[in-house]
Short mmCIF file of C-alpha atoms in Angstrom, two decimals:
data_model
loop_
_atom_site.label_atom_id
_atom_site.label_comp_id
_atom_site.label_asym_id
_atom_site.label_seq_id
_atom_site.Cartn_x
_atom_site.Cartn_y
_atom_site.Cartn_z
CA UNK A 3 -14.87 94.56 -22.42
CA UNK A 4 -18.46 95.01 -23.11
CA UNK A 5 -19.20 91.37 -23.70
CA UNK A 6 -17.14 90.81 -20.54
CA UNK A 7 -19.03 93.01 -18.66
CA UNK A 8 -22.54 91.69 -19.95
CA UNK A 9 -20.85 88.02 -19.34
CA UNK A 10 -20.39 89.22 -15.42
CA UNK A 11 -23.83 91.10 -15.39
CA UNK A 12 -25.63 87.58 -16.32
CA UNK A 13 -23.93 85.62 -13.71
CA UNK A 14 -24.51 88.33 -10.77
CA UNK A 15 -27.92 88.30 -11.66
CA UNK A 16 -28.42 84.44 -11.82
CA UNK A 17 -26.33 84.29 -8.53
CA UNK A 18 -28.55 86.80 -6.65
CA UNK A 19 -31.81 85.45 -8.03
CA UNK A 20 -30.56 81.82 -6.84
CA UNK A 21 -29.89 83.23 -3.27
CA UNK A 22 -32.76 85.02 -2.97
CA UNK A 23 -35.04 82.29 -4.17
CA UNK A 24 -33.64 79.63 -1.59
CA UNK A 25 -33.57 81.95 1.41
CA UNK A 26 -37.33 82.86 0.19
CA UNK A 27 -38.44 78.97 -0.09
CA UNK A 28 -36.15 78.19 3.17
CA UNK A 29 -38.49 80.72 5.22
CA UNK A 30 -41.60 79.95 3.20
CA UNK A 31 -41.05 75.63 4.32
CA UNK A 32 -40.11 77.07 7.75
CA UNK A 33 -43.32 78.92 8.36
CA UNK A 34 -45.35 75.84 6.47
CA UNK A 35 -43.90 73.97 9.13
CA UNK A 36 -44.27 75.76 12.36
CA UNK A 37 -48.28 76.78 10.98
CA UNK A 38 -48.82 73.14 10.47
CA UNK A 39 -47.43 72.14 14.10
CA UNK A 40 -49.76 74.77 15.39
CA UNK A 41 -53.00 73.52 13.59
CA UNK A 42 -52.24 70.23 14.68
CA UNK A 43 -51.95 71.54 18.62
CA UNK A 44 -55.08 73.25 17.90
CA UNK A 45 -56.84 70.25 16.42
CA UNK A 46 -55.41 67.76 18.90
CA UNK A 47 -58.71 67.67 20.33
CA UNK A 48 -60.93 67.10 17.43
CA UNK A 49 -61.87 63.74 16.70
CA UNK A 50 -61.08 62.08 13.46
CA UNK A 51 -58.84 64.93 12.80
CA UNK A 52 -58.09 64.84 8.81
CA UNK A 53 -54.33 65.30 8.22
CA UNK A 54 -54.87 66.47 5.05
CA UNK A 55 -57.12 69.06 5.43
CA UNK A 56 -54.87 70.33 8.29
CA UNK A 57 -51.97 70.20 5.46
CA UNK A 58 -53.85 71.90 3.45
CA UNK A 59 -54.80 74.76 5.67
CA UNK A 60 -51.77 75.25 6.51
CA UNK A 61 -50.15 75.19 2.96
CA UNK A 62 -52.70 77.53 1.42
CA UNK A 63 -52.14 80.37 4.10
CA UNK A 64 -48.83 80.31 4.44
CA UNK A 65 -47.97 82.52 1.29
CA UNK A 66 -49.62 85.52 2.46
CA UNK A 67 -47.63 85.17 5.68
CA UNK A 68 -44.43 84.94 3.52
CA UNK A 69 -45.57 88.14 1.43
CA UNK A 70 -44.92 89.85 4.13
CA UNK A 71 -41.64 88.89 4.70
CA UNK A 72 -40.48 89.32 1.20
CA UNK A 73 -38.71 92.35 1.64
CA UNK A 74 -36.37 90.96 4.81
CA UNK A 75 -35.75 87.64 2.13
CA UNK A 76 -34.37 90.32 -0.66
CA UNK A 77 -32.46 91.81 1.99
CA UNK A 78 -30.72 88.88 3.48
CA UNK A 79 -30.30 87.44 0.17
CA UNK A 80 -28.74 90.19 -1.32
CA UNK A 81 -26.02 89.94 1.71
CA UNK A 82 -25.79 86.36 1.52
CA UNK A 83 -24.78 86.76 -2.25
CA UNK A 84 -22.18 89.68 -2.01
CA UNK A 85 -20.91 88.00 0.66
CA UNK A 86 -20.39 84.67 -0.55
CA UNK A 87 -18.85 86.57 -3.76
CA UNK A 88 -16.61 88.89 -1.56
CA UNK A 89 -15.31 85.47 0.33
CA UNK A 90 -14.70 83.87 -3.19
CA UNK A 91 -12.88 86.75 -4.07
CA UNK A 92 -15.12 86.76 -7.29
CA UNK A 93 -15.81 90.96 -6.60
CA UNK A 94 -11.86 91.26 -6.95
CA UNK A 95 -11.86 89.49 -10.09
CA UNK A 96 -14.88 91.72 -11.33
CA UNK A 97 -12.89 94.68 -10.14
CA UNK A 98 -9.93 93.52 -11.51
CA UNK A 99 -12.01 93.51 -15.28
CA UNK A 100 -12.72 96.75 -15.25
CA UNK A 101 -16.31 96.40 -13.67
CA UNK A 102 -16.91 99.03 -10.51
CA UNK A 103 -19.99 98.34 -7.69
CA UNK A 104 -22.67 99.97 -9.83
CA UNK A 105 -22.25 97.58 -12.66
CA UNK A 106 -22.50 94.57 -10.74
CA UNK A 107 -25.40 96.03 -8.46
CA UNK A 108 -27.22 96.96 -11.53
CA UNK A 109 -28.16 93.05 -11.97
CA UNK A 110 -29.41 92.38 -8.43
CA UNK A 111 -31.36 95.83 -8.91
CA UNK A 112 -33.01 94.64 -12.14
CA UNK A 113 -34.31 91.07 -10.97
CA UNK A 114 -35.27 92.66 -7.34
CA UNK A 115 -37.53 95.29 -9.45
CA UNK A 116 -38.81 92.33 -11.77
CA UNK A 117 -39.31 89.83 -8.72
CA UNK A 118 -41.31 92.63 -6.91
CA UNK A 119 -43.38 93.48 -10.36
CA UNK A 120 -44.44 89.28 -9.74
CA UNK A 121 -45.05 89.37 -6.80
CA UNK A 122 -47.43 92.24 -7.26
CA UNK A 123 -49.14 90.83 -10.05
CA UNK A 124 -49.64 87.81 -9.43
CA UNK A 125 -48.02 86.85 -6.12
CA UNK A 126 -50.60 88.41 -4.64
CA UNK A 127 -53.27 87.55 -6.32
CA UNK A 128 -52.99 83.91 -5.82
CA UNK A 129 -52.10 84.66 -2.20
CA UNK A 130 -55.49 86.13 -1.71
CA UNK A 131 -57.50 83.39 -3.67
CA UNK A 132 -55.29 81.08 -1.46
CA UNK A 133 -55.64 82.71 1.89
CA UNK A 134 -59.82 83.11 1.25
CA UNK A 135 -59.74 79.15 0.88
CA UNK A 136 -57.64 78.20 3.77
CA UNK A 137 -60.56 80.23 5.97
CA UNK A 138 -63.20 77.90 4.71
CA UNK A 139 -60.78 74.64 5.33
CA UNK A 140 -60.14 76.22 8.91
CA UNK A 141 -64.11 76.69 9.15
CA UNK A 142 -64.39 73.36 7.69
CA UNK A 143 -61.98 71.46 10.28
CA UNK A 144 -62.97 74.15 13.72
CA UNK A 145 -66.71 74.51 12.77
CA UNK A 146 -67.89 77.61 11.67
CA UNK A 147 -69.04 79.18 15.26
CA UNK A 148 -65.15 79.10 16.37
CA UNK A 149 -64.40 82.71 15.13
CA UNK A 150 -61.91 80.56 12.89
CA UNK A 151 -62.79 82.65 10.14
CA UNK A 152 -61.42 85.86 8.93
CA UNK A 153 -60.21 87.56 11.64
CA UNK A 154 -59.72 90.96 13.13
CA UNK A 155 -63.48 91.73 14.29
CA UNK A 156 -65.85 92.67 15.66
CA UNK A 157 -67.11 93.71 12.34
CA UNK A 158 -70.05 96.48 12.37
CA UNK A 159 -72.28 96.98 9.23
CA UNK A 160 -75.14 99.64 9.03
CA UNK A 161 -78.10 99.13 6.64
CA UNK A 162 -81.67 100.85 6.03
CA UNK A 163 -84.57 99.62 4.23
CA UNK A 164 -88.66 100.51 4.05
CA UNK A 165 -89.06 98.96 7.36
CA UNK A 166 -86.26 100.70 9.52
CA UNK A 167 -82.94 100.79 10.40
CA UNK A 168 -80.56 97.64 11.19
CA UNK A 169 -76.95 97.26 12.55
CA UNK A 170 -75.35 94.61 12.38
CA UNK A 171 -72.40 93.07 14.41
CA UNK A 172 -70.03 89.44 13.56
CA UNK A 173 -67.36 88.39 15.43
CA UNK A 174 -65.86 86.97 12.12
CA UNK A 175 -66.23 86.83 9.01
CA UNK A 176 -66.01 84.46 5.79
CA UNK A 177 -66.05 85.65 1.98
CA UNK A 178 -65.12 88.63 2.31
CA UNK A 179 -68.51 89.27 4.12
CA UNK A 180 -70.76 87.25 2.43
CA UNK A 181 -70.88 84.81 5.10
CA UNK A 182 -70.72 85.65 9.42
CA UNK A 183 -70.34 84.13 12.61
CA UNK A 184 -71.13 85.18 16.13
CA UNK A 185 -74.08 87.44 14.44
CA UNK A 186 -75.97 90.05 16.34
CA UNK A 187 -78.54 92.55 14.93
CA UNK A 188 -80.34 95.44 16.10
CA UNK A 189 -83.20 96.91 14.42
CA UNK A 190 -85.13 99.69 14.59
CA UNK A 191 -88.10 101.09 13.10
CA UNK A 192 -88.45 104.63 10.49
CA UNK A 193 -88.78 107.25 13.24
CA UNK A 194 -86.11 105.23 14.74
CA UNK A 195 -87.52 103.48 18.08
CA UNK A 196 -85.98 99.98 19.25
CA UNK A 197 -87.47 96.93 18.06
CA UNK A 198 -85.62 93.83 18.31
CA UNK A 199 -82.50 92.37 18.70
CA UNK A 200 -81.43 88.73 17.04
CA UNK A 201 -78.70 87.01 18.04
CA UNK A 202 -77.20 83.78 15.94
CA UNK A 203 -75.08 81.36 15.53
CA UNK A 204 -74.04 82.53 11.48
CA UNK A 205 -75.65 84.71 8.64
CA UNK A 206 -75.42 84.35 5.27
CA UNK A 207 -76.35 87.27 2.50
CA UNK A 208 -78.82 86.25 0.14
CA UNK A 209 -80.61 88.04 -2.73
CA UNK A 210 -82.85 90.72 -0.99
CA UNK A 211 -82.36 89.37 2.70
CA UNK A 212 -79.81 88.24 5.73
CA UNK A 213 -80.42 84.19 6.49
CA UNK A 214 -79.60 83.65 9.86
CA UNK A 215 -79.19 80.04 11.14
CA UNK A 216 -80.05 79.07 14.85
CA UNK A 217 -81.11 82.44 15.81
CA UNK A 218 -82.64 83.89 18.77
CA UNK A 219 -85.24 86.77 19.05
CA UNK A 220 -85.38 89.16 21.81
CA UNK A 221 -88.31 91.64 21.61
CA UNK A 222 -89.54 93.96 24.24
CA UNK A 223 -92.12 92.52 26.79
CA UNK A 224 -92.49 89.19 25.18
CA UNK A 225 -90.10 85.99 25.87
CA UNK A 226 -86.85 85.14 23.30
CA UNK A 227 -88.48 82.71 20.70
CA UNK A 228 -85.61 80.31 19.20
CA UNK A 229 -86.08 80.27 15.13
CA UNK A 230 -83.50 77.47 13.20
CA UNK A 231 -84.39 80.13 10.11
CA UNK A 232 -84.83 83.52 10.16
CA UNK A 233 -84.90 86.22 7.42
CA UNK A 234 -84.96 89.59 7.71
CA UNK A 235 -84.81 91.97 4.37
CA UNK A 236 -82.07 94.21 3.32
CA UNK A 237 -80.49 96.99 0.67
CA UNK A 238 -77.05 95.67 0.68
CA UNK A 239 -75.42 94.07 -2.58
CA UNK A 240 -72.57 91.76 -2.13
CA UNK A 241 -70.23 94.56 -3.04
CA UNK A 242 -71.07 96.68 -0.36
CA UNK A 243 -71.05 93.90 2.16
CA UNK A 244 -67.17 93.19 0.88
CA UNK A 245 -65.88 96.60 1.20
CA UNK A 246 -67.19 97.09 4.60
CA UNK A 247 -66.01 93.37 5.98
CA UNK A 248 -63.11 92.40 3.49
CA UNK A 249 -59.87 93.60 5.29
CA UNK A 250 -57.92 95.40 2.21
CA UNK A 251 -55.13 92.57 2.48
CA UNK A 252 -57.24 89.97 1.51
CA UNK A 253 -58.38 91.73 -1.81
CA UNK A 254 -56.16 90.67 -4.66
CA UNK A 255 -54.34 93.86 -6.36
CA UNK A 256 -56.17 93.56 -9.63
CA UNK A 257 -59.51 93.96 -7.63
CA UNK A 258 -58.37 97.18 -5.20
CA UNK A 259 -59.33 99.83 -7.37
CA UNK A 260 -63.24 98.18 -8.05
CA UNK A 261 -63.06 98.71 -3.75
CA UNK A 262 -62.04 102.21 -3.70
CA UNK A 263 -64.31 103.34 -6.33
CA UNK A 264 -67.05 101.29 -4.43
CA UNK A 265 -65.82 102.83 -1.11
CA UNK A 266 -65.56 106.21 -2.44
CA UNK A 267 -69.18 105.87 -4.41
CA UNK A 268 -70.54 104.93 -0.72
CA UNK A 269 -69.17 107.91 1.16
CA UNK A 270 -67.53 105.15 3.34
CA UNK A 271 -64.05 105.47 4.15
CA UNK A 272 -61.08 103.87 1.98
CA UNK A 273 -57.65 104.95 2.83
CA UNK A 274 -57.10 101.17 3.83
CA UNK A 275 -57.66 99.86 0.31
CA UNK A 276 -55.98 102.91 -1.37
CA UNK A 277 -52.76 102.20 1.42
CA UNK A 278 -52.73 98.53 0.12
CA UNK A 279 -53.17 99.80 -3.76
CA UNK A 280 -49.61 102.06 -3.13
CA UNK A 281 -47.79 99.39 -1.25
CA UNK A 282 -48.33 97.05 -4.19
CA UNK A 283 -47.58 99.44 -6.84
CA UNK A 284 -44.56 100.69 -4.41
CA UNK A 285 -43.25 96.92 -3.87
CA UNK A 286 -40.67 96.69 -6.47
CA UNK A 287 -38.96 99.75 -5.66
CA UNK A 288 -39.22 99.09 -2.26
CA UNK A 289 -37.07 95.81 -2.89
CA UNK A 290 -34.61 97.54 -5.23
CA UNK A 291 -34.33 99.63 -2.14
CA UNK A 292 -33.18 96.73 -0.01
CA UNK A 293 -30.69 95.91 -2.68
CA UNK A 294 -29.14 99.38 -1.93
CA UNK A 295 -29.24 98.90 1.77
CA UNK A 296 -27.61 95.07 1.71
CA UNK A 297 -25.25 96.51 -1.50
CA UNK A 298 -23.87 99.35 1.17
CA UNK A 299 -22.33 96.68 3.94
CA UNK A 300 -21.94 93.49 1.85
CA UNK A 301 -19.68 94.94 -0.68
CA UNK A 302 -16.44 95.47 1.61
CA UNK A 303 -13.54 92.54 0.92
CA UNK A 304 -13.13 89.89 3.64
CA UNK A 305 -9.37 90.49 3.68
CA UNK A 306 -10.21 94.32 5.58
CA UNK A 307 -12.33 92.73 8.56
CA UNK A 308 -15.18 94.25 10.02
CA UNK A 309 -18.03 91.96 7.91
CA UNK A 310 -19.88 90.72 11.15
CA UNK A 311 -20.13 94.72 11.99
CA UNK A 312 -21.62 95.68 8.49
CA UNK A 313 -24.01 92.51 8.42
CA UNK A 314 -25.32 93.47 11.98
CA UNK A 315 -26.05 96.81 11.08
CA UNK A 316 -27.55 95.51 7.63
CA UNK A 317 -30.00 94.01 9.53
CA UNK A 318 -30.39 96.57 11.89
CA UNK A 319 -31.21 99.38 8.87
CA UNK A 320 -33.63 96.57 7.53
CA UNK A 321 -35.54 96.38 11.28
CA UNK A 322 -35.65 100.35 11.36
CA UNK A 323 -37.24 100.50 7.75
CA UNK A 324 -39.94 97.58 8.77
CA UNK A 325 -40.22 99.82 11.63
CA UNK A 326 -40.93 103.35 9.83
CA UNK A 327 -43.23 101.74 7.19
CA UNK A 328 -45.67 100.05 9.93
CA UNK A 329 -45.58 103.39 11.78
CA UNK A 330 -46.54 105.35 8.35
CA UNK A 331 -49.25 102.35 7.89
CA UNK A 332 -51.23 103.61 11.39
CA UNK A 333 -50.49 106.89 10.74
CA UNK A 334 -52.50 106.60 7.17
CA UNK A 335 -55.07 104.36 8.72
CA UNK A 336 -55.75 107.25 11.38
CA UNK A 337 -56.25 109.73 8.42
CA UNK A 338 -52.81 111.39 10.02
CA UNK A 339 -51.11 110.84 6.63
CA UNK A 340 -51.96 110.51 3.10
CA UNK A 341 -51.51 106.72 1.58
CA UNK A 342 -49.67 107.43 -1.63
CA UNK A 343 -46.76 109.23 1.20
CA UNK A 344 -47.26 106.36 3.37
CA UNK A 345 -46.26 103.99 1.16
CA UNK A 346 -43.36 105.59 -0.76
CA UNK A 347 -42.02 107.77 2.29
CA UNK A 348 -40.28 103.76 3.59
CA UNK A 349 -39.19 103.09 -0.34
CA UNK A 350 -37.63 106.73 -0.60
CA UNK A 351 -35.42 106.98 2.86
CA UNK A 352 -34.68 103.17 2.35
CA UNK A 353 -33.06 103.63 -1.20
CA UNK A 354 -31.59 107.35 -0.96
CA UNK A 355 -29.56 105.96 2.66
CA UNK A 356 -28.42 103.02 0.57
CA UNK A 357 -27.75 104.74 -2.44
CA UNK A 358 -25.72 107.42 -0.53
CA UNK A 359 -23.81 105.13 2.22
CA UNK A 360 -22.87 103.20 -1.52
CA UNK A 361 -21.91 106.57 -3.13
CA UNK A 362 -19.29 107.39 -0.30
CA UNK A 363 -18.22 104.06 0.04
CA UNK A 364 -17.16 103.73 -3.54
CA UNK A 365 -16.92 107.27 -4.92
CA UNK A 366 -16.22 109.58 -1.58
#
């Protein structure tokens, strides 16, 4: 019976990693193609438009879009599989061997936990090297003064040298920082008295200074004078310049803990980056928690009706878990609730209501 039941275990497994792999691919070409028909709406009116480089925009941001959906692709997969097994009548056989829901659960839990442990670990990582490369392509084919870059600004940035007191303002960003767009700066001198404000076209951070490109210079009582160069010194290391600019999902997960140590070395604010740390450490069990949820209404035989009930509210529990873990994600971000409960309050309610609706189903 024991080789039986490690026989049965094996082929579970294989059958849910399958499923989930082709619905994850399916959505991951599906989002390629719907990004790629948007770039090419977008560049429809640049001249000498490069396929290729529009392919290759596309392609290399699309797996941080699909990260995001990897929970809903463990979910559905894990239905599709029970399902297709329950129509096959391959549970009854399993049943009829001696094996009861945990046992043949236990595989799908397994390779969920693994698959989230890779994604993690280097999922992610590549995602981030991936999506950091598709901003300069997007630069690249939209120009750099077309906000195409990293998105969610304004971005504000504070600095103080010798000479006084700058702040600094980018509509976007590129590198993590390193490199702006849309760039405006006040400064001010010591006893801290307006001096000048530049505005340019980009900025990029050099050893010891900001280079700004196609700036303009506004001082009081005198006329703008238009510079192609312009330098102006700061205190700011590449490192600080990240952690105030880089948005914490585009930091790889091996690299989060360098930006909360920064952050917290700074006195700046990291609850973003330590949020994004426990999500990624929280990932696999979050997926073994969507086995539980899709193991709860995909498990029930075809012959006793019902199935389009328990798939509909399948999908339902999955939408009300997305739901609760973006509302603990603002409440963190507002410093209403710590990240390490933020991110494991979603994976705890999502695998105790599937691991209980399963208890009563099978043992109540």
């Amino acid at each position: 019976m024991s080789v039986v039941g490690g026989t049965l275990a094996r082929y579970f497994g294989l059958r849910f990693l399958n499923t989930v792999l082709m619905v994850f691919f399916g959505i991951l070409l599906l989002v390629a193609l719907l990004d790629y028909i948007e770039l090419m709406r977008r560049a429809s009116d640049i001249p000498n438009v490069s396929a290729l480089l529009v392919a290759k925009t596309s392609l290399f941001r699309v797996p941080q879009v699909a990260e995001r959906i990897m929970p809903f692709c463990i979910l559905i997969g894990a239905m599709s599989c029970y399902l297709n097994l329950s129509r096959r009548l391959e549970l009854v056989v399993a049943r009829a061997a001696g094996m009861s829901a945990w046992q043949f659960v236990a595989p799908a839990l397994i390779v969920a936990f693994l698959f989230g442990v890779v994604a993690t670990t280097i999922y992610n990582p590549v995602a981030a090297v991936l999506q950091e490369r598709s901003k300069r392509f997007e630069a690249e084919l939209f120009g750099q003064n077309t906000g195409s870059a990293q998105g969610g600004g304004p971005f504000w940035l504070s600095q103080r040298t010798d000479s006084g007191q700058a702040i600094i303002n980018a509509k976007s960003s590129r590198d993590q920082g390193v490199s702006l767009f849309g760039v405006t700066v006040f400064t001010f001198d010591p006893s801290g008295h307006f001096r000048q404000r530049i505005e340019a076209r980009s900025a990029v951070l050099e050893p010891g200074v900001w280079h700004l490109f196609n700036a303009r210079v506004y001082e009081l009582q005198t006329l703008p004078v238009d510079l192609a160069d312009f330098r102006f010194k700061t205190s700011l290391t590449p490192e600080q310049v990240r952690e105030s600019f880089a948005t914490p999902e585009t930091v790889p997960f091996w690299e989060l803990p360098l930006y909360i140590q920064i952050a917290d070395h700074a006195g700046l604010v990291a609850a973003g980056y330590r949020l994004q740390f426990q999500k990624l450490l929280a990932r696999p069990f979050f997926l073994a928690a969507m086995v539980f949820l899709a193991a709860a209404v995909s498990l029930r035989f075809f012959r006793f009706g019902g199935i389009q009930k328990m798939v509909l509210s399948g999908v339902a529990a999955g939408f009300l878990l997305y739901i609760l873990q973006k509302v603990t994600e603002d409440l963190s971000k507002a410093d209403l609730m710590h990240p390490v409960a933020a991110a494991w309050l979603p994976v705890l309610v999502g695998g105790l209501t599937g691991f209980v609706a399963l208890l009563y189903q099978e043992d109540g």
